């Protein structure tokens, strides 16, 4: 039998992955933290989500790490991460979920749903001020697999949509900006900001007071990238001053969000528990299966991560 596959996650038990991989690849030596990893020298592939720092370095014959999330900051934060191929799940289903999340909050804000809910509670029939779709400008930070899908979907609804990335990108129907020099221009034309950047050395803390000040007053922020992108005190100050009218936050500097965090009770903050994109083994597994086959037959891997750029 080929080397063992280790499932390293404390969030889910791995049963669904074991079943799907076994169906595709035949009998497997599939190990999990809960059932015991056994002799770790046997482990060839690690499917990992937030592994304990240093753990993967103890797998002496490891050949490939698969991030069970599309983000890989949880792996690259480990300074003992072994120098083996790092790949990530690439999943159209998860991409679609992320776009749903951004579209939901974007439309929720655009159509004043919170005010209508308050009016209903007060039994008040009160139409809010009309804002034309073409006057609500969407700005997506990150034009990768998720940002491109999200921006195309907002544009298809008629919102003037722009995206910002590190290198130049072309997305039909979407205005594109790239690099730090164009960030202020991109922010200046944005009323609803969606962050879906990867967390890297360059992007950590990017959503700070300077960035919030560069948005038009009253802009709405949707963060589904990573909590580490946001300087929490700066966001709270921008919300309290009215510079930012509200924020939908799925990800946080510390997860789970501690019970005493000011976000919980803030009237302009809408919290979800890192659920914008759920890793669904059904839709995430085909790329993983393909990569295990490629690894075992010595072919080039797909969905590789570049540890230098951090994504
Ligand atoms: P990709 O790697 O496909 O795309 C990343 C995008 O960010 C690219 O457009 C890239 O630019 C851009 N980017 C990277 N660094 C910079 C920078 N310094 N300045 C400007 N742009 C930059 O990522 P995905 O779209 O697949 O995922 C993005 C992130 O979404 C993940 O890393 C993860 O953190 C988060 N995520 C959150 C989930 C949730 O449940 N909340 C679920 C899934 C993902 P370029 O195109 O030039 O390379
Ligand atoms: C991911 C995530 O990166 O769930 O996929 O955040």
mmCIF file of C-alpha atoms and ligand atoms in Angstrom:
data_model
loop_
_atom_site.group_PDB
_atom_site.id
_atom_site.type_symbol
_atom_site.label_atom_id
_atom_site.label_comp_id
_atom_site.label_asym_id
_atom_site.label_seq_id
_atom_site.Cartn_x
_atom_site.Cartn_y
_atom_site.Cartn_z
ATOM 1 C CA UNK A 1 0.000 0.000 0.000
ATOM 2 C CA UNK A 2 1.194 3.568 -0.707
ATOM 3 C CA UNK A 3 2.157 5.929 2.145
ATOM 4 C CA UNK A 4 -0.411 6.983 4.727
ATOM 5 C CA UNK A 5 -2.716 9.984 4.442
ATOM 6 C CA UNK A 6 -3.028 12.013 7.636
ATOM 7 C CA UNK A 7 -6.108 14.108 8.257
ATOM 8 C CA UNK A 8 -5.065 16.965 10.535
ATOM 9 C CA UNK A 9 -8.044 19.027 11.630
ATOM 10 C CA UNK A 10 -9.728 19.570 14.956
ATOM 11 C CA UNK A 11 -12.858 21.031 13.344
ATOM 12 C CA UNK A 12 -14.117 17.933 11.517
ATOM 13 C CA UNK A 13 -13.554 14.182 11.946
ATOM 14 C CA UNK A 14 -12.374 13.278 8.426
ATOM 15 C CA UNK A 15 -14.901 10.446 7.963
ATOM 16 C CA UNK A 16 -16.333 11.986 4.760
ATOM 17 C CA UNK A 17 -12.838 12.534 3.334
ATOM 18 C CA UNK A 18 -11.800 8.974 4.123
ATOM 19 C CA UNK A 19 -14.885 7.631 2.314
ATOM 20 C CA UNK A 20 -14.504 9.819 -0.784
ATOM 21 C CA UNK A 21 -10.752 9.246 -1.111
ATOM 22 C CA UNK A 22 -11.130 5.491 -0.617
ATOM 23 C CA UNK A 23 -13.826 5.331 -3.299
ATOM 24 C CA UNK A 24 -11.543 7.175 -5.732
ATOM 25 C CA UNK A 25 -8.151 5.723 -4.850
ATOM 26 C CA UNK A 26 -8.855 2.278 -3.379
ATOM 27 C CA UNK A 27 -7.920 1.018 0.117
ATOM 28 C CA UNK A 28 -6.049 3.701 2.076
ATOM 29 C CA UNK A 29 -4.027 3.968 5.243
ATOM 30 C CA UNK A 30 -6.040 6.987 6.444
ATOM 31 C CA UNK A 31 -5.150 8.366 9.852
ATOM 32 C CA UNK A 32 -6.637 11.142 11.961
ATOM 33 C CA UNK A 33 -5.562 12.979 15.088
ATOM 34 C CA UNK A 34 -8.581 11.599 16.964
ATOM 35 C CA UNK A 35 -7.825 7.962 16.017
ATOM 36 C CA UNK A 36 -4.072 8.335 16.421
ATOM 37 C CA UNK A 37 -1.464 9.141 13.787
ATOM 38 C CA UNK A 38 0.584 6.011 14.489
ATOM 39 C CA UNK A 39 4.128 5.843 13.153
ATOM 40 C CA UNK A 40 4.372 9.269 11.521
ATOM 41 C CA UNK A 41 7.299 8.202 9.280
ATOM 42 C CA UNK A 42 4.687 6.364 7.156
ATOM 43 C CA UNK A 43 2.793 9.571 6.331
ATOM 44 C CA UNK A 44 3.102 10.670 2.704
ATOM 45 C CA UNK A 45 0.288 13.234 2.427
ATOM 46 C CA UNK A 46 -1.157 15.561 5.082
ATOM 47 C CA UNK A 47 -4.604 17.083 4.614
ATOM 48 C CA UNK A 48 -4.395 19.962 7.049
ATOM 49 C CA UNK A 49 -6.450 22.733 8.586
ATOM 50 C CA UNK A 50 -4.742 24.770 11.318
ATOM 51 C CA UNK A 51 -2.201 22.089 12.298
ATOM 52 C CA UNK A 52 -0.323 22.574 15.572
ATOM 53 C CA UNK A 53 2.883 24.470 14.685
ATOM 54 C CA UNK A 54 5.755 21.999 14.404
ATOM 55 C CA UNK A 55 3.532 18.915 13.955
ATOM 56 C CA UNK A 56 4.050 18.502 10.192
ATOM 57 C CA UNK A 57 7.828 18.731 10.673
ATOM 58 C CA UNK A 58 7.669 15.451 12.601
ATOM 59 C CA UNK A 59 6.403 13.582 9.486
ATOM 60 C CA UNK A 60 9.841 12.649 8.147
ATOM 61 C CA UNK A 61 8.689 11.217 4.797
ATOM 62 C CA UNK A 62 5.962 13.731 4.034
ATOM 63 C CA UNK A 63 5.735 14.595 0.318
ATOM 64 C CA UNK A 64 2.705 16.863 0.016
ATOM 65 C CA UNK A 65 0.661 19.125 2.284
ATOM 66 C CA UNK A 66 -2.892 19.878 1.184
ATOM 67 C CA UNK A 67 -4.548 22.907 2.759
ATOM 68 C CA UNK A 68 -8.132 21.978 3.599
ATOM 69 C CA UNK A 69 -8.945 25.680 3.290
ATOM 70 C CA UNK A 70 -8.447 27.869 0.241
ATOM 71 C CA UNK A 71 -6.407 30.167 2.469
ATOM 72 C CA UNK A 72 -2.968 28.889 3.463
ATOM 73 C CA UNK A 73 -1.891 31.383 6.125
ATOM 74 C CA UNK A 74 -2.704 28.724 8.751
ATOM 75 C CA UNK A 75 0.123 26.601 7.281
ATOM 76 C CA UNK A 76 2.671 29.274 6.439
ATOM 77 C CA UNK A 77 2.500 30.678 9.979
ATOM 78 C CA UNK A 78 4.373 27.526 11.079
ATOM 79 C CA UNK A 79 8.065 28.410 10.981
ATOM 80 C CA UNK A 80 8.956 24.691 11.102
ATOM 81 C CA UNK A 81 6.804 23.858 8.068
ATOM 82 C CA UNK A 82 8.675 21.167 6.106
ATOM 83 C CA UNK A 83 9.962 22.080 2.637
ATOM 84 C CA UNK A 84 7.591 19.857 0.673
ATOM 85 C CA UNK A 85 4.998 20.704 -1.966
ATOM 86 C CA UNK A 86 2.107 22.751 -0.600
ATOM 87 C CA UNK A 87 -1.185 22.616 -2.468
ATOM 88 C CA UNK A 88 -4.626 23.888 -1.546
ATOM 89 C CA UNK A 89 -8.176 22.884 -2.218
ATOM 90 C CA UNK A 90 -9.572 24.657 -5.245
ATOM 91 C CA UNK A 91 -13.307 24.365 -5.112
ATOM 92 C CA UNK A 92 -15.957 26.005 -7.293
ATOM 93 C CA UNK A 93 -18.563 25.132 -4.663
ATOM 94 C CA UNK A 94 -16.684 27.019 -1.961
ATOM 95 C CA UNK A 95 -16.046 29.922 -4.345
ATOM 96 C CA UNK A 96 -19.802 30.105 -4.972
ATOM 97 C CA UNK A 97 -20.524 30.151 -1.227
ATOM 98 C CA UNK A 98 -18.121 33.046 -0.741
ATOM 99 C CA UNK A 99 -19.810 35.034 -3.487
ATOM 100 C CA UNK A 100 -23.207 34.302 -1.921
ATOM 101 C CA UNK A 101 -21.928 35.725 1.361
ATOM 102 C CA UNK A 102 -20.698 38.952 -0.228
ATOM 103 C CA UNK A 103 -23.817 39.320 -2.384
ATOM 104 C CA UNK A 104 -26.072 38.754 0.619
ATOM 105 C CA UNK A 105 -24.489 41.519 2.707
ATOM 106 C CA UNK A 106 -24.048 43.816 -0.274
ATOM 107 C CA UNK A 107 -27.752 43.573 -1.142
ATOM 108 C CA UNK A 108 -28.749 43.719 2.529
ATOM 109 C CA UNK A 109 -26.936 47.040 2.833
ATOM 110 C CA UNK A 110 -27.941 48.351 -0.579
ATOM 111 C CA UNK A 111 -31.671 47.697 -0.016
ATOM 112 C CA UNK A 112 -31.733 49.013 3.598
ATOM 113 C CA UNK A 113 -33.060 45.728 4.963
ATOM 114 C CA UNK A 114 -32.014 46.503 8.538
ATOM 115 C CA UNK A 115 -34.062 49.727 8.535
ATOM 116 C CA UNK A 116 -37.096 47.910 7.103
ATOM 117 C CA UNK A 117 -36.826 45.266 9.819
ATOM 118 C CA UNK A 118 -36.780 48.059 12.446
ATOM 119 C CA UNK A 119 -39.796 49.722 10.778
ATOM 120 C CA UNK A 120 -41.684 46.432 10.860
ATOM 121 C CA UNK A 121 -40.974 46.025 14.571
ATOM 122 C CA UNK A 122 -42.405 49.559 15.067
ATOM 123 C CA UNK A 123 -45.346 48.802 12.687
ATOM 124 C CA UNK A 124 -44.188 51.729 10.514
ATOM 125 C CA UNK A 125 -44.796 51.907 6.743
ATOM 126 C CA UNK A 126 -41.737 53.929 5.740
ATOM 127 C CA UNK A 127 -40.008 53.692 2.350
ATOM 128 C CA UNK A 128 -36.313 54.552 2.658
ATOM 129 C CA UNK A 129 -34.404 56.845 0.309
ATOM 130 C CA UNK A 130 -33.927 55.222 -3.127
ATOM 131 C CA UNK A 131 -30.330 54.588 -4.185
ATOM 132 C CA UNK A 132 -29.884 53.641 -7.819
ATOM 133 C CA UNK A 133 -27.867 50.463 -8.369
ATOM 134 C CA UNK A 134 -25.563 52.361 -10.710
ATOM 135 C CA UNK A 135 -24.700 54.703 -7.826
ATOM 136 C CA UNK A 136 -23.636 51.894 -5.496
ATOM 137 C CA UNK A 137 -20.055 51.066 -6.319
ATOM 138 C CA UNK A 138 -18.639 47.727 -5.270
ATOM 139 C CA UNK A 139 -14.908 47.268 -4.681
ATOM 140 C CA UNK A 140 -13.410 43.802 -4.283
ATOM 141 C CA UNK A 141 -9.936 43.502 -2.743
ATOM 142 C CA UNK A 142 -8.409 40.351 -4.228
ATOM 143 C CA UNK A 143 -9.142 39.172 -7.745
ATOM 144 C CA UNK A 144 -8.197 35.523 -7.360
ATOM 145 C CA UNK A 145 -10.465 32.519 -7.668
ATOM 146 C CA UNK A 146 -13.009 34.030 -5.257
ATOM 147 C CA UNK A 147 -12.713 37.746 -6.014
ATOM 148 C CA UNK A 148 -13.167 37.225 -9.743
ATOM 149 C CA UNK A 149 -16.342 35.193 -9.230
ATOM 150 C CA UNK A 150 -17.745 37.673 -6.690
ATOM 151 C CA UNK A 151 -16.959 40.691 -8.853
ATOM 152 C CA UNK A 152 -18.532 39.123 -11.950
ATOM 153 C CA UNK A 153 -21.709 38.360 -9.962
ATOM 154 C CA UNK A 154 -22.021 41.905 -8.569
ATOM 155 C CA UNK A 155 -21.411 43.312 -12.053
ATOM 156 C CA UNK A 156 -24.089 41.013 -13.481
ATOM 157 C CA UNK A 157 -26.589 42.632 -11.075
ATOM 158 C CA UNK A 158 -25.756 46.056 -12.525
ATOM 159 C CA UNK A 159 -23.486 47.406 -9.769
ATOM 160 C CA UNK A 160 -20.446 49.326 -11.027
ATOM 161 C CA UNK A 161 -17.803 46.891 -9.815
ATOM 162 C CA UNK A 162 -14.044 47.159 -9.491
ATOM 163 C CA UNK A 163 -11.370 44.822 -8.228
ATOM 164 C CA UNK A 164 -7.899 45.333 -6.835
ATOM 165 C CA UNK A 165 -5.047 42.850 -7.073
ATOM 166 C CA UNK A 166 -1.260 42.664 -6.838
ATOM 167 C CA UNK A 167 -0.642 42.165 -10.555
ATOM 168 C CA UNK A 168 -2.749 43.377 -13.489
ATOM 169 C CA UNK A 169 -5.926 41.384 -14.178
ATOM 170 C CA UNK A 170 -8.681 41.502 -16.780
ATOM 171 C CA UNK A 171 -12.194 40.540 -15.687
ATOM 172 C CA UNK A 172 -14.963 41.192 -18.220
ATOM 173 C CA UNK A 173 -17.382 43.886 -16.970
ATOM 174 C CA UNK A 174 -15.166 44.769 -14.001
ATOM 175 C CA UNK A 175 -12.871 47.774 -13.683
ATOM 176 C CA UNK A 176 -9.492 46.583 -12.455
ATOM 177 C CA UNK A 177 -6.763 48.226 -10.390
ATOM 178 C CA UNK A 178 -3.495 46.756 -9.189
ATOM 179 C CA UNK A 179 -0.650 47.591 -6.863
ATOM 180 C CA UNK A 180 -0.327 49.971 -3.919
ATOM 181 C CA UNK A 181 -0.169 53.040 -6.161
ATOM 182 C CA UNK A 182 -3.724 52.503 -7.365
ATOM 183 C CA UNK A 183 -5.236 51.571 -3.992
ATOM 184 C CA UNK A 184 -6.413 55.094 -3.063
ATOM 185 C CA UNK A 185 -8.086 55.514 -6.455
ATOM 186 C CA UNK A 186 -9.821 52.141 -6.108
ATOM 187 C CA UNK A 187 -11.025 52.978 -2.583
ATOM 188 C CA UNK A 188 -12.189 56.464 -3.558
ATOM 189 C CA UNK A 189 -14.717 55.010 -6.029
ATOM 190 C CA UNK A 190 -16.000 52.279 -3.657
ATOM 191 C CA UNK A 191 -19.159 52.352 -1.468
ATOM 192 C CA UNK A 192 -19.231 48.672 -0.528
ATOM 193 C CA UNK A 193 -15.800 47.182 0.105
ATOM 194 C CA UNK A 194 -15.400 43.397 0.010
ATOM 195 C CA UNK A 195 -12.114 42.029 1.313
ATOM 196 C CA UNK A 196 -11.111 38.614 -0.010
ATOM 197 C CA UNK A 197 -7.338 38.922 0.004
ATOM 198 C CA UNK A 198 -5.058 36.195 1.304
ATOM 199 C CA UNK A 199 -3.295 37.022 4.568
ATOM 200 C CA UNK A 200 0.379 37.627 3.781
ATOM 201 C CA UNK A 201 3.211 39.825 5.013
ATOM 202 C CA UNK A 202 2.025 42.486 2.567
ATOM 203 C CA UNK A 203 -1.680 42.381 3.352
ATOM 204 C CA UNK A 204 -1.686 42.027 7.161
ATOM 205 C CA UNK A 205 -3.230 45.117 8.763
ATOM 206 C CA UNK A 206 -4.134 46.664 5.400
ATOM 207 C CA UNK A 207 -7.661 47.563 6.531
ATOM 208 C CA UNK A 208 -6.556 50.326 8.871
ATOM 209 C CA UNK A 209 -7.470 53.941 9.552
ATOM 210 C CA UNK A 210 -5.763 55.182 6.375
ATOM 211 C CA UNK A 211 -7.746 52.751 4.254
ATOM 212 C CA UNK A 212 -11.061 53.522 5.965
ATOM 213 C CA UNK A 213 -10.416 57.272 5.540
ATOM 214 C CA UNK A 214 -9.830 56.759 1.807
ATOM 215 C CA UNK A 215 -13.349 55.320 1.332
ATOM 216 C CA UNK A 216 -16.294 57.687 0.777
ATOM 217 C CA UNK A 217 -18.078 58.513 4.066
ATOM 218 C CA UNK A 218 -20.729 55.945 4.959
ATOM 219 C CA UNK A 219 -19.159 53.037 3.070
ATOM 220 C CA UNK A 220 -19.986 49.472 4.125
ATOM 221 C CA UNK A 221 -17.263 46.870 4.716
ATOM 222 C CA UNK A 222 -17.548 43.112 4.179
ATOM 223 C CA UNK A 223 -14.568 41.103 5.428
ATOM 224 C CA UNK A 224 -14.457 37.466 4.378
ATOM 225 C CA UNK A 225 -10.657 37.325 3.849
ATOM 226 C CA UNK A 226 -8.927 37.021 7.207
ATOM 227 C CA UNK A 227 -9.243 38.830 10.542
ATOM 228 C CA UNK A 228 -5.550 39.735 10.375
ATOM 229 C CA UNK A 229 -6.307 42.127 7.511
ATOM 230 C CA UNK A 230 -8.212 44.413 9.884
ATOM 231 C CA UNK A 231 -6.869 46.708 12.581
ATOM 232 C CA UNK A 232 -9.822 46.256 14.917
ATOM 233 C CA UNK A 233 -9.412 49.528 16.843
ATOM 234 C CA UNK A 234 -9.323 51.453 13.554
ATOM 235 C CA UNK A 235 -12.479 49.774 12.293
ATOM 236 C CA UNK A 236 -14.277 50.441 15.584
ATOM 237 C CA UNK A 237 -13.211 54.112 15.455
ATOM 238 C CA UNK A 238 -14.371 54.420 11.827
ATOM 239 C CA UNK A 239 -17.743 52.843 12.723
ATOM 240 C CA UNK A 240 -18.166 55.113 15.737
ATOM 241 C CA UNK A 241 -17.399 58.250 13.724
ATOM 242 C CA UNK A 242 -19.799 57.240 10.909
ATOM 243 C CA UNK A 243 -16.963 57.087 8.352
ATOM 244 C CA UNK A 244 -17.951 53.419 7.937
ATOM 245 C CA UNK A 245 -21.700 52.812 8.204
ATOM 246 C CA UNK A 246 -21.529 49.108 8.996
ATOM 247 C CA UNK A 247 -19.410 45.986 8.729
ATOM 248 C CA UNK A 248 -20.188 42.338 8.056
ATOM 249 C CA UNK A 249 -17.330 40.296 9.500
ATOM 250 C CA UNK A 250 -16.824 36.560 9.009
ATOM 251 C CA UNK A 251 -13.196 36.325 10.117
ATOM 252 C CA UNK A 252 -11.345 37.709 13.130
ATOM 253 C CA UNK A 253 -7.889 38.312 14.539
ATOM 254 C CA UNK A 254 -8.726 35.768 17.244
ATOM 255 C CA UNK A 255 -11.138 32.912 16.463
ATOM 256 C CA UNK A 256 -13.457 32.076 18.094
ATOM 257 C CA UNK A 257 -14.073 35.777 18.758
ATOM 258 C CA UNK A 258 -13.567 36.221 22.532
ATOM 259 C CA UNK A 259 -16.818 36.881 24.479
ATOM 260 C CA UNK A 260 -15.611 40.283 25.694
ATOM 261 C CA UNK A 261 -14.733 41.601 22.237
ATOM 262 C CA UNK A 262 -16.430 44.965 21.474
ATOM 263 C CA UNK A 263 -17.590 43.680 18.068
ATOM 264 C CA UNK A 264 -20.180 41.386 19.673
ATOM 265 C CA UNK A 265 -22.371 44.195 21.011
ATOM 266 C CA UNK A 266 -21.594 46.846 18.416
ATOM 267 C CA UNK A 267 -24.837 47.899 16.685
ATOM 268 C CA UNK A 268 -23.118 48.377 13.330
ATOM 269 C CA UNK A 269 -21.227 45.071 13.294
ATOM 270 C CA UNK A 270 -22.684 41.851 11.895
ATOM 271 C CA UNK A 271 -20.809 38.737 12.933
ATOM 272 C CA UNK A 272 -20.701 35.268 11.420
ATOM 273 C CA UNK A 273 -18.406 32.506 12.753
ATOM 274 C CA UNK A 274 -16.023 31.958 9.810
ATOM 275 C CA UNK A 275 -18.745 30.266 7.780
ATOM 276 C CA UNK A 276 -18.668 32.233 4.508
ATOM 277 C CA UNK A 277 -16.986 29.329 2.760
ATOM 278 C CA UNK A 278 -17.439 25.828 4.136
ATOM 279 C CA UNK A 279 -15.028 23.111 2.953
ATOM 280 C CA UNK A 280 -17.378 20.549 1.482
ATOM 281 C CA UNK A 281 -15.557 17.254 0.772
ATOM 282 C CA UNK A 282 -17.934 16.513 -2.125
ATOM 283 C CA UNK A 283 -16.865 19.593 -4.091
ATOM 284 C CA UNK A 284 -13.355 20.030 -2.677
ATOM 285 C CA UNK A 285 -12.136 16.454 -3.168
ATOM 286 C CA UNK A 286 -11.691 16.151 -6.980
ATOM 287 C CA UNK A 287 -8.605 18.403 -7.022
ATOM 288 C CA UNK A 288 -7.167 16.609 -3.988
ATOM 289 C CA UNK A 289 -7.701 13.190 -5.579
ATOM 290 C CA UNK A 290 -6.076 14.426 -8.772
ATOM 291 C CA UNK A 291 -3.057 15.675 -6.828
ATOM 292 C CA UNK A 292 -2.608 12.435 -4.881
ATOM 293 C CA UNK A 293 -2.647 10.550 -8.216
ATOM 294 C CA UNK A 294 -0.184 13.004 -9.696
ATOM 295 C CA UNK A 295 2.106 12.791 -6.676
ATOM 296 C CA UNK A 296 2.124 9.002 -6.825
ATOM 297 C CA UNK A 297 2.814 8.905 -10.551
ATOM 298 C CA UNK A 298 5.464 11.627 -10.455
ATOM 299 C CA UNK A 299 3.480 14.211 -12.420
ATOM 300 C CA UNK A 300 3.353 17.959 -11.826
ATOM 301 C CA UNK A 301 0.937 19.021 -9.091
ATOM 302 C CA UNK A 302 -1.898 21.486 -9.555
ATOM 303 C CA UNK A 303 -3.159 24.219 -7.176
ATOM 304 C CA UNK A 304 0.335 24.813 -5.793
ATOM 305 C CA UNK A 305 0.998 27.495 -3.242
ATOM 306 C CA UNK A 306 4.027 29.736 -3.521
ATOM 307 C CA UNK A 307 5.481 30.097 -0.022
ATOM 308 C CA UNK A 308 7.354 33.208 -1.218
ATOM 309 C CA UNK A 309 4.253 35.271 -2.028
ATOM 310 C CA UNK A 310 2.295 33.532 0.743
ATOM 311 C CA UNK A 311 -0.654 32.457 -1.402
HETATM 312 P P1 LIG B 1 -6.203 33.548 -4.686
HETATM 313 O O1 LIG B 1 -4.850 33.156 -4.254
HETATM 314 O O2 LIG B 1 -6.838 32.842 -5.816
HETATM 315 O O3 LIG B 1 -6.230 35.114 -5.027
HETATM 316 C C1 LIG B 1 -5.651 36.067 -4.201
HETATM 317 C C2 LIG B 1 -5.873 37.444 -4.795
HETATM 318 O O4 LIG B 1 -5.345 38.416 -3.893
HETATM 319 C C3 LIG B 1 -5.155 37.638 -6.129
HETATM 320 O O5 LIG B 1 -5.908 38.423 -6.986
HETATM 321 C C4 LIG B 1 -3.886 38.377 -5.698
HETATM 322 O O6 LIG B 1 -3.311 39.202 -6.695
HETATM 323 C C5 LIG B 1 -4.437 39.240 -4.593
HETATM 324 N N1 LIG B 1 -3.351 39.704 -3.725
HETATM 325 C C6 LIG B 1 -2.477 38.968 -3.015
HETATM 326 N N2 LIG B 1 -1.582 39.768 -2.387
HETATM 327 C C7 LIG B 1 -1.907 41.028 -2.733
HETATM 328 C C8 LIG B 1 -1.352 42.287 -2.439
HETATM 329 N N3 LIG B 1 -0.277 42.421 -1.671
HETATM 330 N N4 LIG B 1 -1.939 43.382 -2.977
HETATM 331 C C9 LIG B 1 -3.012 43.275 -3.771
HETATM 332 N N5 LIG B 1 -3.600 42.103 -4.107
HETATM 333 C C10 LIG B 1 -3.026 40.991 -3.592
HETATM 334 O O7 LIG B 1 -7.105 33.454 -3.374
HETATM 335 P P2 LIG B 1 -8.618 33.010 -3.246
HETATM 336 O O8 LIG B 1 -9.469 33.956 -4.013
HETATM 337 O O9 LIG B 1 -8.754 31.564 -3.537
HETATM 338 O O10 LIG B 1 -8.852 33.218 -1.666
HETATM 339 C C11 LIG B 1 -8.606 34.466 -1.063
HETATM 340 C C12 LIG B 1 -8.698 34.343 0.447
HETATM 341 O O11 LIG B 1 -10.045 34.202 0.871
HETATM 342 C C13 LIG B 1 -8.005 33.141 1.087
HETATM 343 O O12 LIG B 1 -6.601 33.325 1.159
HETATM 344 C C14 LIG B 1 -8.647 33.110 2.448
HETATM 345 O O13 LIG B 1 -7.932 33.947 3.336
HETATM 346 C C15 LIG B 1 -10.029 33.705 2.208
HETATM 347 N N6 LIG B 1 -11.055 32.683 2.369
HETATM 348 C C16 LIG B 1 -11.952 32.831 3.387
HETATM 349 C C17 LIG B 1 -12.963 31.921 3.564
HETATM 350 C C18 LIG B 1 -13.997 32.122 4.610
HETATM 351 O O14 LIG B 1 -14.742 31.178 4.907
HETATM 352 N N7 LIG B 1 -14.138 33.297 5.172
HETATM 353 C C19 LIG B 1 -13.091 30.721 2.703
HETATM 354 C C20 LIG B 1 -12.107 30.698 1.639
HETATM 355 C C21 LIG B 1 -11.133 31.630 1.498
HETATM 356 P P3 LIG B 1 -2.763 38.574 -8.092
HETATM 357 O O15 LIG B 1 -4.018 38.222 -8.857
HETATM 358 O O16 LIG B 1 -2.027 39.672 -8.691
HETATM 359 O O17 LIG B 1 -1.940 37.376 -7.711
HETATM 360 C C1 LIG B 2 -10.613 28.798 3.760
HETATM 361 C C2 LIG B 2 -11.397 29.147 4.899
HETATM 362 O O1 LIG B 2 -9.523 29.303 3.636
HETATM 363 O O2 LIG B 2 -12.294 28.387 5.261
HETATM 364 O O3 LIG B 2 -11.092 27.987 2.935
HETATM 365 O O4 LIG B 2 -11.207 30.213 5.478
#
